[in-house]
mmCIF file of C-alpha atoms and ligand atoms in Angstrom:
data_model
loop_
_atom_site.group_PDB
_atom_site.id
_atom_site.type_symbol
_atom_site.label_atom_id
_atom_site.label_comp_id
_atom_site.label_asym_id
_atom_site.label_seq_id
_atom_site.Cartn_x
_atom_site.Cartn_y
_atom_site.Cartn_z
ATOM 1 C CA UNK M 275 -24.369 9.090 -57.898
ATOM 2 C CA UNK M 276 -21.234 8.661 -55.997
ATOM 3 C CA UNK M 277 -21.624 5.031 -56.743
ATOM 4 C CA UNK M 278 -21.576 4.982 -60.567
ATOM 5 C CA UNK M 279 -18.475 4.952 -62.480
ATOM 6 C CA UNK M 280 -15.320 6.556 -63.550
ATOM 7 C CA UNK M 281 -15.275 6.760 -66.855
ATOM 8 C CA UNK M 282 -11.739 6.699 -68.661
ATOM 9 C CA UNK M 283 -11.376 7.067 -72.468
ATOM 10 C CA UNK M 284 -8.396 7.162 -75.046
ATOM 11 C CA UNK M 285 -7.513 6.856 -78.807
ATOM 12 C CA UNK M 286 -6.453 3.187 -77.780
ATOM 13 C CA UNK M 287 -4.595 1.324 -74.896
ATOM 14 C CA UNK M 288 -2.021 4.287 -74.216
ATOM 15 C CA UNK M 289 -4.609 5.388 -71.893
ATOM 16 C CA UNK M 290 -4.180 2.479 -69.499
ATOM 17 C CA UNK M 291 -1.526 3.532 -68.276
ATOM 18 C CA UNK M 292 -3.858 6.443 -66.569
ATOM 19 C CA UNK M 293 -6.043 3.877 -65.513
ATOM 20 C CA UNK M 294 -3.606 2.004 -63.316
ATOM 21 C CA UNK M 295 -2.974 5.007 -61.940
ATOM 22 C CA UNK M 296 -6.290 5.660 -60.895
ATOM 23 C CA UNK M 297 -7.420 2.384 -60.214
ATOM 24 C CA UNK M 298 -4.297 2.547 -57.543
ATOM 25 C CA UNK M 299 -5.130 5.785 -55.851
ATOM 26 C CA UNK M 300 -8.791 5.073 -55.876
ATOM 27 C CA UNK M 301 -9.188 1.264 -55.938
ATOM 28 C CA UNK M 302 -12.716 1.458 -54.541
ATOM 29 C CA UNK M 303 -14.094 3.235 -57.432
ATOM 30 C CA UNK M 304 -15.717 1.307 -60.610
ATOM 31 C CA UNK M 305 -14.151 2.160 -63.548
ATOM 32 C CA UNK M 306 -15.052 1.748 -67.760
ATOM 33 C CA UNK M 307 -12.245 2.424 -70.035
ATOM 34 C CA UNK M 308 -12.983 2.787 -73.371
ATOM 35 C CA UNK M 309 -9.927 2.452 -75.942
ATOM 36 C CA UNK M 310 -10.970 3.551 -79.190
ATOM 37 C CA UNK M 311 -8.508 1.723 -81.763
ATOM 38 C CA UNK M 312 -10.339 1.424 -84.354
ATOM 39 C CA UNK M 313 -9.857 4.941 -84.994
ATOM 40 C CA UNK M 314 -6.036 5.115 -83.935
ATOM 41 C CA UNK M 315 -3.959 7.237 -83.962
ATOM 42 C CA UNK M 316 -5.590 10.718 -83.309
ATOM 43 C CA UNK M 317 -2.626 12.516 -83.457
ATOM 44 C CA UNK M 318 -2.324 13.232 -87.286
ATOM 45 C CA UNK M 319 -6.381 13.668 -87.212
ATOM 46 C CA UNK M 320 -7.596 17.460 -87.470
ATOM 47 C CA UNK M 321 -9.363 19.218 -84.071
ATOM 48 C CA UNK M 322 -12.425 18.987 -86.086
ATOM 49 C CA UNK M 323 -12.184 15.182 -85.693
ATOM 50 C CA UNK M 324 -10.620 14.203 -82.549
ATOM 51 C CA UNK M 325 -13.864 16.495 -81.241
ATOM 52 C CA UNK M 326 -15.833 14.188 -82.811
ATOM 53 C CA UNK M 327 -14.230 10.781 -81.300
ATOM 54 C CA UNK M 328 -14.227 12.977 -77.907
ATOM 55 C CA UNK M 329 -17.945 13.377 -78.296
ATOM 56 C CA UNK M 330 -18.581 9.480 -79.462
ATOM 57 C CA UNK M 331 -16.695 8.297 -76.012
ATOM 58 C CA UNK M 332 -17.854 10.449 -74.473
ATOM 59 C CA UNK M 333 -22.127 9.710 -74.901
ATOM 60 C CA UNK M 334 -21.000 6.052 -74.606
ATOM 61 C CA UNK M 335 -19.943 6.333 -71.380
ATOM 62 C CA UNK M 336 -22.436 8.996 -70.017
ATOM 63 C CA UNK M 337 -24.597 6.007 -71.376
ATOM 64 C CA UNK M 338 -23.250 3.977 -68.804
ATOM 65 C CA UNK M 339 -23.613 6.432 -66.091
ATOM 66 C CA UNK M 340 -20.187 7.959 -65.552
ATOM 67 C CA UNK M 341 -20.387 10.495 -62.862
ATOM 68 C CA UNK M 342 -17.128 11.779 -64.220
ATOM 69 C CA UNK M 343 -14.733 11.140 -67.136
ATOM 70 C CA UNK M 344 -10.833 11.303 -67.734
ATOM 71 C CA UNK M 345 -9.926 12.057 -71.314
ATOM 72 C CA UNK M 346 -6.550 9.955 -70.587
ATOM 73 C CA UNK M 347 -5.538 10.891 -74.268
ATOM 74 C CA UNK M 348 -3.021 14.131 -74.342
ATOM 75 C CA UNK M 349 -4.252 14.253 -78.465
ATOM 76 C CA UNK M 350 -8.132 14.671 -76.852
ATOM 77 C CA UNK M 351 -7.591 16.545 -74.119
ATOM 78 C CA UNK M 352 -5.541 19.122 -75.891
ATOM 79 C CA UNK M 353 -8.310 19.313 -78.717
ATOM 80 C CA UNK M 354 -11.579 18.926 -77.240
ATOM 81 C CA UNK M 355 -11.961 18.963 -73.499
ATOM 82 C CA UNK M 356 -12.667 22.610 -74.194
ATOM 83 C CA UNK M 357 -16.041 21.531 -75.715
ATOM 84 C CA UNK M 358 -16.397 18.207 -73.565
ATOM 85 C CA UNK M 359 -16.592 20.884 -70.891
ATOM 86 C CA UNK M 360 -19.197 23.396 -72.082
ATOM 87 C CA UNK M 361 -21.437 20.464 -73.425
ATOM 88 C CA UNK M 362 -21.446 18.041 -70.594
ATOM 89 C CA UNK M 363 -22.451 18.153 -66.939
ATOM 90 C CA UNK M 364 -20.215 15.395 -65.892
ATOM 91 C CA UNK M 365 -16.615 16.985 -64.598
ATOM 92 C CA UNK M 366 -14.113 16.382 -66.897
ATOM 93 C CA UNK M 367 -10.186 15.250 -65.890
ATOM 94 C CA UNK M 368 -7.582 16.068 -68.823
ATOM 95 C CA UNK M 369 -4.000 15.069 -69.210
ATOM 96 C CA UNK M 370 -1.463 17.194 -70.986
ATOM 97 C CA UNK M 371 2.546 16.934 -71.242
ATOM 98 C CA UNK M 372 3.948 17.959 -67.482
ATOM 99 C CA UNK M 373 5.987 20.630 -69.335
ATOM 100 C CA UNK M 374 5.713 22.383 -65.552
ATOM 101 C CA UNK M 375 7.409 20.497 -63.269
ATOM 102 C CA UNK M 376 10.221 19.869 -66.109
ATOM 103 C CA UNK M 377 10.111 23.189 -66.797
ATOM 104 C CA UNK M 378 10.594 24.300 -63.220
ATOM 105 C CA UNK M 379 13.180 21.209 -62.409
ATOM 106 C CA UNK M 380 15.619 21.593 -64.999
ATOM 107 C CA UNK M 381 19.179 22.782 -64.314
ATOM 108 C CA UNK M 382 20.529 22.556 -67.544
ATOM 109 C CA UNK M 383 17.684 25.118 -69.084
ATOM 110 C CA UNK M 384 17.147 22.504 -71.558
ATOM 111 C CA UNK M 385 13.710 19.905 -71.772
ATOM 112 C CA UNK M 386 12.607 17.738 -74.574
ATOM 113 C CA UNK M 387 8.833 17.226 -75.511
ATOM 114 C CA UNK M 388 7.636 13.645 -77.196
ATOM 115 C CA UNK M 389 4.353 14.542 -78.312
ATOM 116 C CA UNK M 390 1.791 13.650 -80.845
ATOM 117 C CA UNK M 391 0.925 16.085 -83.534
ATOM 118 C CA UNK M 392 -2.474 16.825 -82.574
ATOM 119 C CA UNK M 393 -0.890 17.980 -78.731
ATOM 120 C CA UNK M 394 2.086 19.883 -80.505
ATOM 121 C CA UNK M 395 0.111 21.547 -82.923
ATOM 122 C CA UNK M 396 -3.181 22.351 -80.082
ATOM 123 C CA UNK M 397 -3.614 25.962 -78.743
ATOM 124 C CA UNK M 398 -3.567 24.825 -75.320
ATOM 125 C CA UNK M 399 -0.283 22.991 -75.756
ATOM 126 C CA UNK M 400 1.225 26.495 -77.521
ATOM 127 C CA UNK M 401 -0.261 28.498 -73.874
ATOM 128 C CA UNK M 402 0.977 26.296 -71.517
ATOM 129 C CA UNK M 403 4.311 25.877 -72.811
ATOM 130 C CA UNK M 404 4.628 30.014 -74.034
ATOM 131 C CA UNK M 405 3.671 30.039 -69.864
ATOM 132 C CA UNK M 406 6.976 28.368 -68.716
ATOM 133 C CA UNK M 407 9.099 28.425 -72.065
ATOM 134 C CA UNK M 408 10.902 31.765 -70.120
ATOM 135 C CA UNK M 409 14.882 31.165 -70.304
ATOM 136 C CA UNK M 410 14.385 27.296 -71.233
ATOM 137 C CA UNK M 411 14.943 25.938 -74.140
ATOM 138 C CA UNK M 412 12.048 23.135 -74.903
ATOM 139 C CA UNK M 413 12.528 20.647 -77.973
ATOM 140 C CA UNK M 414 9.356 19.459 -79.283
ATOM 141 C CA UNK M 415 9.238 15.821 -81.309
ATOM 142 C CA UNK M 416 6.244 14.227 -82.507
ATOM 143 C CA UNK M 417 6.471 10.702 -81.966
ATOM 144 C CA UNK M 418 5.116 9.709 -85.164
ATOM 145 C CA UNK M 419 4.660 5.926 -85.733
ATOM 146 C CA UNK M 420 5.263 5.160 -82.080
ATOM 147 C CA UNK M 421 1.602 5.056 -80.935
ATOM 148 C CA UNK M 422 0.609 2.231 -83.865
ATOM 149 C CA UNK M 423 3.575 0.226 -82.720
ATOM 150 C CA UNK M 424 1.777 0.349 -78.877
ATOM 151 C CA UNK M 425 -1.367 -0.241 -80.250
ATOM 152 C CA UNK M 426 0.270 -3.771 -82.108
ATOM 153 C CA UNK M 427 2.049 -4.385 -79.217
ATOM 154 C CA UNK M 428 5.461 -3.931 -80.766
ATOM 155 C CA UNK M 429 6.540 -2.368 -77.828
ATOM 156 C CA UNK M 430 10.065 -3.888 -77.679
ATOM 157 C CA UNK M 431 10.690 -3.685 -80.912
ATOM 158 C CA UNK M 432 13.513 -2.914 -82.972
ATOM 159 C CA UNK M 433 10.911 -0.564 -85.166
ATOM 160 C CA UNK M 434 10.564 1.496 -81.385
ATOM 161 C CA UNK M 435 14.149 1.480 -80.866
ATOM 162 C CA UNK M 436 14.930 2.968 -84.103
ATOM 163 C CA UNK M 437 12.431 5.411 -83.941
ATOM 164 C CA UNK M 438 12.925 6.707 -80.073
ATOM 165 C CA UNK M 439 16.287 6.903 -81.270
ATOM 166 C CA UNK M 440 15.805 9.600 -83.741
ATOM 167 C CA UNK M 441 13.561 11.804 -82.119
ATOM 168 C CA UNK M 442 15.444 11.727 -79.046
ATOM 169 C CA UNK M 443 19.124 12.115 -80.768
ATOM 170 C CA UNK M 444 18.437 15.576 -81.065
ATOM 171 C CA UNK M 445 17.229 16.581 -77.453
ATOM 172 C CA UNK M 446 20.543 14.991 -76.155
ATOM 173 C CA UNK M 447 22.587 17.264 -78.887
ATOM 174 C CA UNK M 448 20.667 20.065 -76.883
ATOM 175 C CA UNK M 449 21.666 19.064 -73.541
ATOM 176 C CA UNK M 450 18.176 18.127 -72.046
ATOM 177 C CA UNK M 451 17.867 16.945 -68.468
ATOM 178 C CA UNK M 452 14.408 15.717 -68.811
ATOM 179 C CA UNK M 453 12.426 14.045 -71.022
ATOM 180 C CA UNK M 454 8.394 14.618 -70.763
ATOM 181 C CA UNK M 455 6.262 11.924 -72.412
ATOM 182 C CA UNK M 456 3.677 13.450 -73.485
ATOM 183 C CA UNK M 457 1.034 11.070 -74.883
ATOM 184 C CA UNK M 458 -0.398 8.144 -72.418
ATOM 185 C CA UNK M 459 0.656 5.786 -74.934
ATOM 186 C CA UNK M 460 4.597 6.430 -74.389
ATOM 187 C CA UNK M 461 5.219 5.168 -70.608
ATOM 188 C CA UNK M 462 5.025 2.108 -71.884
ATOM 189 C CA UNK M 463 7.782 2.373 -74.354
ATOM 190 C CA UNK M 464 9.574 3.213 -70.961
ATOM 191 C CA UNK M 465 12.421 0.285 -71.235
ATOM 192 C CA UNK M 466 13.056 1.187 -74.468
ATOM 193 C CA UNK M 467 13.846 4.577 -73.866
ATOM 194 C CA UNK M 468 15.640 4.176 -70.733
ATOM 195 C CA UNK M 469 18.277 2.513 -72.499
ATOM 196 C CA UNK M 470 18.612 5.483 -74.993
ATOM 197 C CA UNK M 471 18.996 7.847 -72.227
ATOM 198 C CA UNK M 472 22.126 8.490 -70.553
ATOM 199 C CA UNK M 473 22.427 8.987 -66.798
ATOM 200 C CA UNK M 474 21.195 12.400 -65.541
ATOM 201 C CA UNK M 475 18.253 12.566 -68.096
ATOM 202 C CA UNK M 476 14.814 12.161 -66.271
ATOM 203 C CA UNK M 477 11.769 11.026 -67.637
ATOM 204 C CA UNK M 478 8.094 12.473 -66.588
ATOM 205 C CA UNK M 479 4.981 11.688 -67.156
ATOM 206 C CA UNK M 480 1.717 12.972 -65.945
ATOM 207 C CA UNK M 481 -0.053 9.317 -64.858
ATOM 208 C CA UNK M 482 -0.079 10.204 -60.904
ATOM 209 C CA UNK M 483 -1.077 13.866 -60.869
ATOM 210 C CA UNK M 484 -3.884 12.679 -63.252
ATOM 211 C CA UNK M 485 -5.351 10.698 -60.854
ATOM 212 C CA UNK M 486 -4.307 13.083 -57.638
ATOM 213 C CA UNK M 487 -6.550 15.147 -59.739
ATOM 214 C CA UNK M 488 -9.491 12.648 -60.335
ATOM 215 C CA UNK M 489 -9.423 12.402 -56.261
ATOM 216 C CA UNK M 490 -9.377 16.010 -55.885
ATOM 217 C CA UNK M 491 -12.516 16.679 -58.343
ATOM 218 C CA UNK M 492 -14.610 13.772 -56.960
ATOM 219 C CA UNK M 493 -13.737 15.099 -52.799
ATOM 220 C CA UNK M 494 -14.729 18.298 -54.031
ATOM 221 C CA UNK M 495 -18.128 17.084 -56.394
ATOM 222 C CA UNK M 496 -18.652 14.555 -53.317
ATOM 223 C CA UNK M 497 -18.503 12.047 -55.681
ATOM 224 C CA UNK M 498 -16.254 9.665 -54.122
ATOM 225 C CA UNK M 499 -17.056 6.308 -53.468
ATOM 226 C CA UNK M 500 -17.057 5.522 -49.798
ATOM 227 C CA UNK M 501 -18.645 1.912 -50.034
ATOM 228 C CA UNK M 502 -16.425 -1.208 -49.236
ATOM 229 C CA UNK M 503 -17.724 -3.328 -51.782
ATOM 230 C CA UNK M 504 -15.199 -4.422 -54.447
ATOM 231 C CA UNK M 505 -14.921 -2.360 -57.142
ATOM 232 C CA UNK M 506 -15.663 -3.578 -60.907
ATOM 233 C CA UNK M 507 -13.550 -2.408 -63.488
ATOM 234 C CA UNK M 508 -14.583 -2.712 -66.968
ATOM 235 C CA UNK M 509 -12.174 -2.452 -70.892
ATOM 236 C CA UNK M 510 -13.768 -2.171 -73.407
ATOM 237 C CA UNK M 511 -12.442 -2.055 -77.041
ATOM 238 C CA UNK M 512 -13.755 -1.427 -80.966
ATOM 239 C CA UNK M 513 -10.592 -3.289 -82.178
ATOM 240 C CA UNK M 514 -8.555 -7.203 -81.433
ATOM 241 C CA UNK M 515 -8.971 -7.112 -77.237
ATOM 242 C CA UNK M 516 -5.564 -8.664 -77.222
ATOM 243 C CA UNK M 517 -3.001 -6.045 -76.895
ATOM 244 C CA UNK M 518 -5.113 -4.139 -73.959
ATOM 245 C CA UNK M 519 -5.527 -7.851 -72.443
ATOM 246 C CA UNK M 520 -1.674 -7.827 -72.452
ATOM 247 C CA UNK M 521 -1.548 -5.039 -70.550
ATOM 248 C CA UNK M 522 -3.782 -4.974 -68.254
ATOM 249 C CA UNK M 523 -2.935 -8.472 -67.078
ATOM 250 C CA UNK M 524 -4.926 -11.547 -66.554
ATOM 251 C CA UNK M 525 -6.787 -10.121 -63.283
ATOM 252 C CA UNK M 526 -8.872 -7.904 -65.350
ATOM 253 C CA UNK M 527 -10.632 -8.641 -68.531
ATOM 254 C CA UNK M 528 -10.757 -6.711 -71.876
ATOM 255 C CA UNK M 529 -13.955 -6.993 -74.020
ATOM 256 C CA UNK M 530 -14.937 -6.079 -77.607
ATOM 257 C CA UNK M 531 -17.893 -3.678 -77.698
ATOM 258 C CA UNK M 532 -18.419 -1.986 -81.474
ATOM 259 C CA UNK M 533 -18.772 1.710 -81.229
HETATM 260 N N1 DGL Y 8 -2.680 8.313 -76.096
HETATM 261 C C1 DGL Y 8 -2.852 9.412 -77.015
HETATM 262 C C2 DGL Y 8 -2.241 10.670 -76.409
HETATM 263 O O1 DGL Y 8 -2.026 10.731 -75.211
HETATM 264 C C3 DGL Y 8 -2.338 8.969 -78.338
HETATM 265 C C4 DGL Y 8 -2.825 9.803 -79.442
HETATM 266 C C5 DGL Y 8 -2.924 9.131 -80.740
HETATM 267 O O2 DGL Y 8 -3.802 8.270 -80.878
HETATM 268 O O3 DGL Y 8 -2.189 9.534 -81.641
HETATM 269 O O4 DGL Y 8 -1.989 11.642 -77.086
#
């Protein structure tokens, strides 16, 4: 068992970003990623749905033997792991915003939350962040429209620009010192909002601890991989393999599977 796969799934190629966390921390472990963009974006899609694209990547890759699976989507985790949990065997790893360390970092009382609709609107988003919302002021924006521009690969676009620029206008009228990203699909609009940013404002992100976590679960399932033998890592998509080809870069290679 501690041989077969990690398996990794998002609403599209946001989510690998997660993987190259992983696949750094744990670079002996096989990995299948599943990007679902076909069915991009989640985040104006109802819970009722997003469990239902949870479920579909899910059975795929318990098809393909995962002995444990990230939900490297903030929409997904937010919405379903809940159920992923109580219906599957495997362990599950979820990601949602790092509102926590921002929370507990910031000296001007003041944090600003790029999120997806599904995650901003989710009960487990309104917990966490009612947990650590004490004395700080957090300013929610849903990001709407940035995660089709990833998925096209219009990553430096003017189209991002314009839009980072208006959600995050209003967190620097309200002082923030950090700036959580809270969908997988965001750290790679990184550049782009760097330059919006003035000095002093801090972006996180929740890529490492994800896979800190991953390591944690498998040590403690003993599921991690101990053999030397090079790991295989394997994309696949439902949609054009090119924009997850682009990111991934050439030493890996992206694959259309229809599901
Ligand atoms: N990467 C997903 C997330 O982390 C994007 C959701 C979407 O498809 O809207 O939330």
């Amino acid at each position: 068992m501690s041989s077969n796969p990690i398996g990794i799934f998002d609403s599209g190629v946001g989510g690998t970003s997660i993987w190259k966390e992983i696949h750094q921390l744990l670079p002996n472990e096989d990995t299948i990623y599943l990007a679902d963009s076909k069915y991009a974006p989640y985040g104006p899609k109802g819970k009722k749905r997003i469990i239902e694209l949870s479920i579909k990547n899910t059975e795929l890759l318990l098809s393909k033997n995962c002995k444990l699976i990230v939900v490297a989507c903030n929409t997904a985790t937010t919405n379903a792991i809940d159920y992923l949990r109580k219906t599957y065997d495997v362990p599950f790893i979820g990601i949602e915003p790092a509102i926590k360390p921002a929370a507990l970092s910031t000296k001007t009382k003041s944090i600003g939350i790029l999120a997806t609709k599904g995650t901003l609107s989710s009960e487990l988003f309104h917990k966490t962040s009612d947990l650590y919302a004490n004395g700080i002021e957090i300013i929610e924006r849903v990001g709407e429209g940035l995660v089709p521009l990833v998925e096209e690969g219009k990553i430096e676009s003017k189209e991002a620009k314009t839009l980072l620029k208006k959600y995050i206008d209003p967190m620097l009228q309200a002082n923030i010192d950090y700036l959580v990203l809270g969908c997988t699909h965001y750290p790679y609009l990184i550049p782009v909002i760097k330059d919006l940013l003035p000095e002093g404002v801090s972006i996180i992100d929740s890529g490492e601890a994800v896979a800190k976590q991953t390591k944690a679960v498998l040590e403690q399932n003993n599921l991690l991989n101990t053999s030397s033998t090079e790991a295989e890592n394997h994309f696949y998509t439902n949609d054009n393999p090119e924009v997850i080809q682009s990111l991934i870069g050439d030493a890996f290679k992206a694959e259309y599977l229809d599901f």
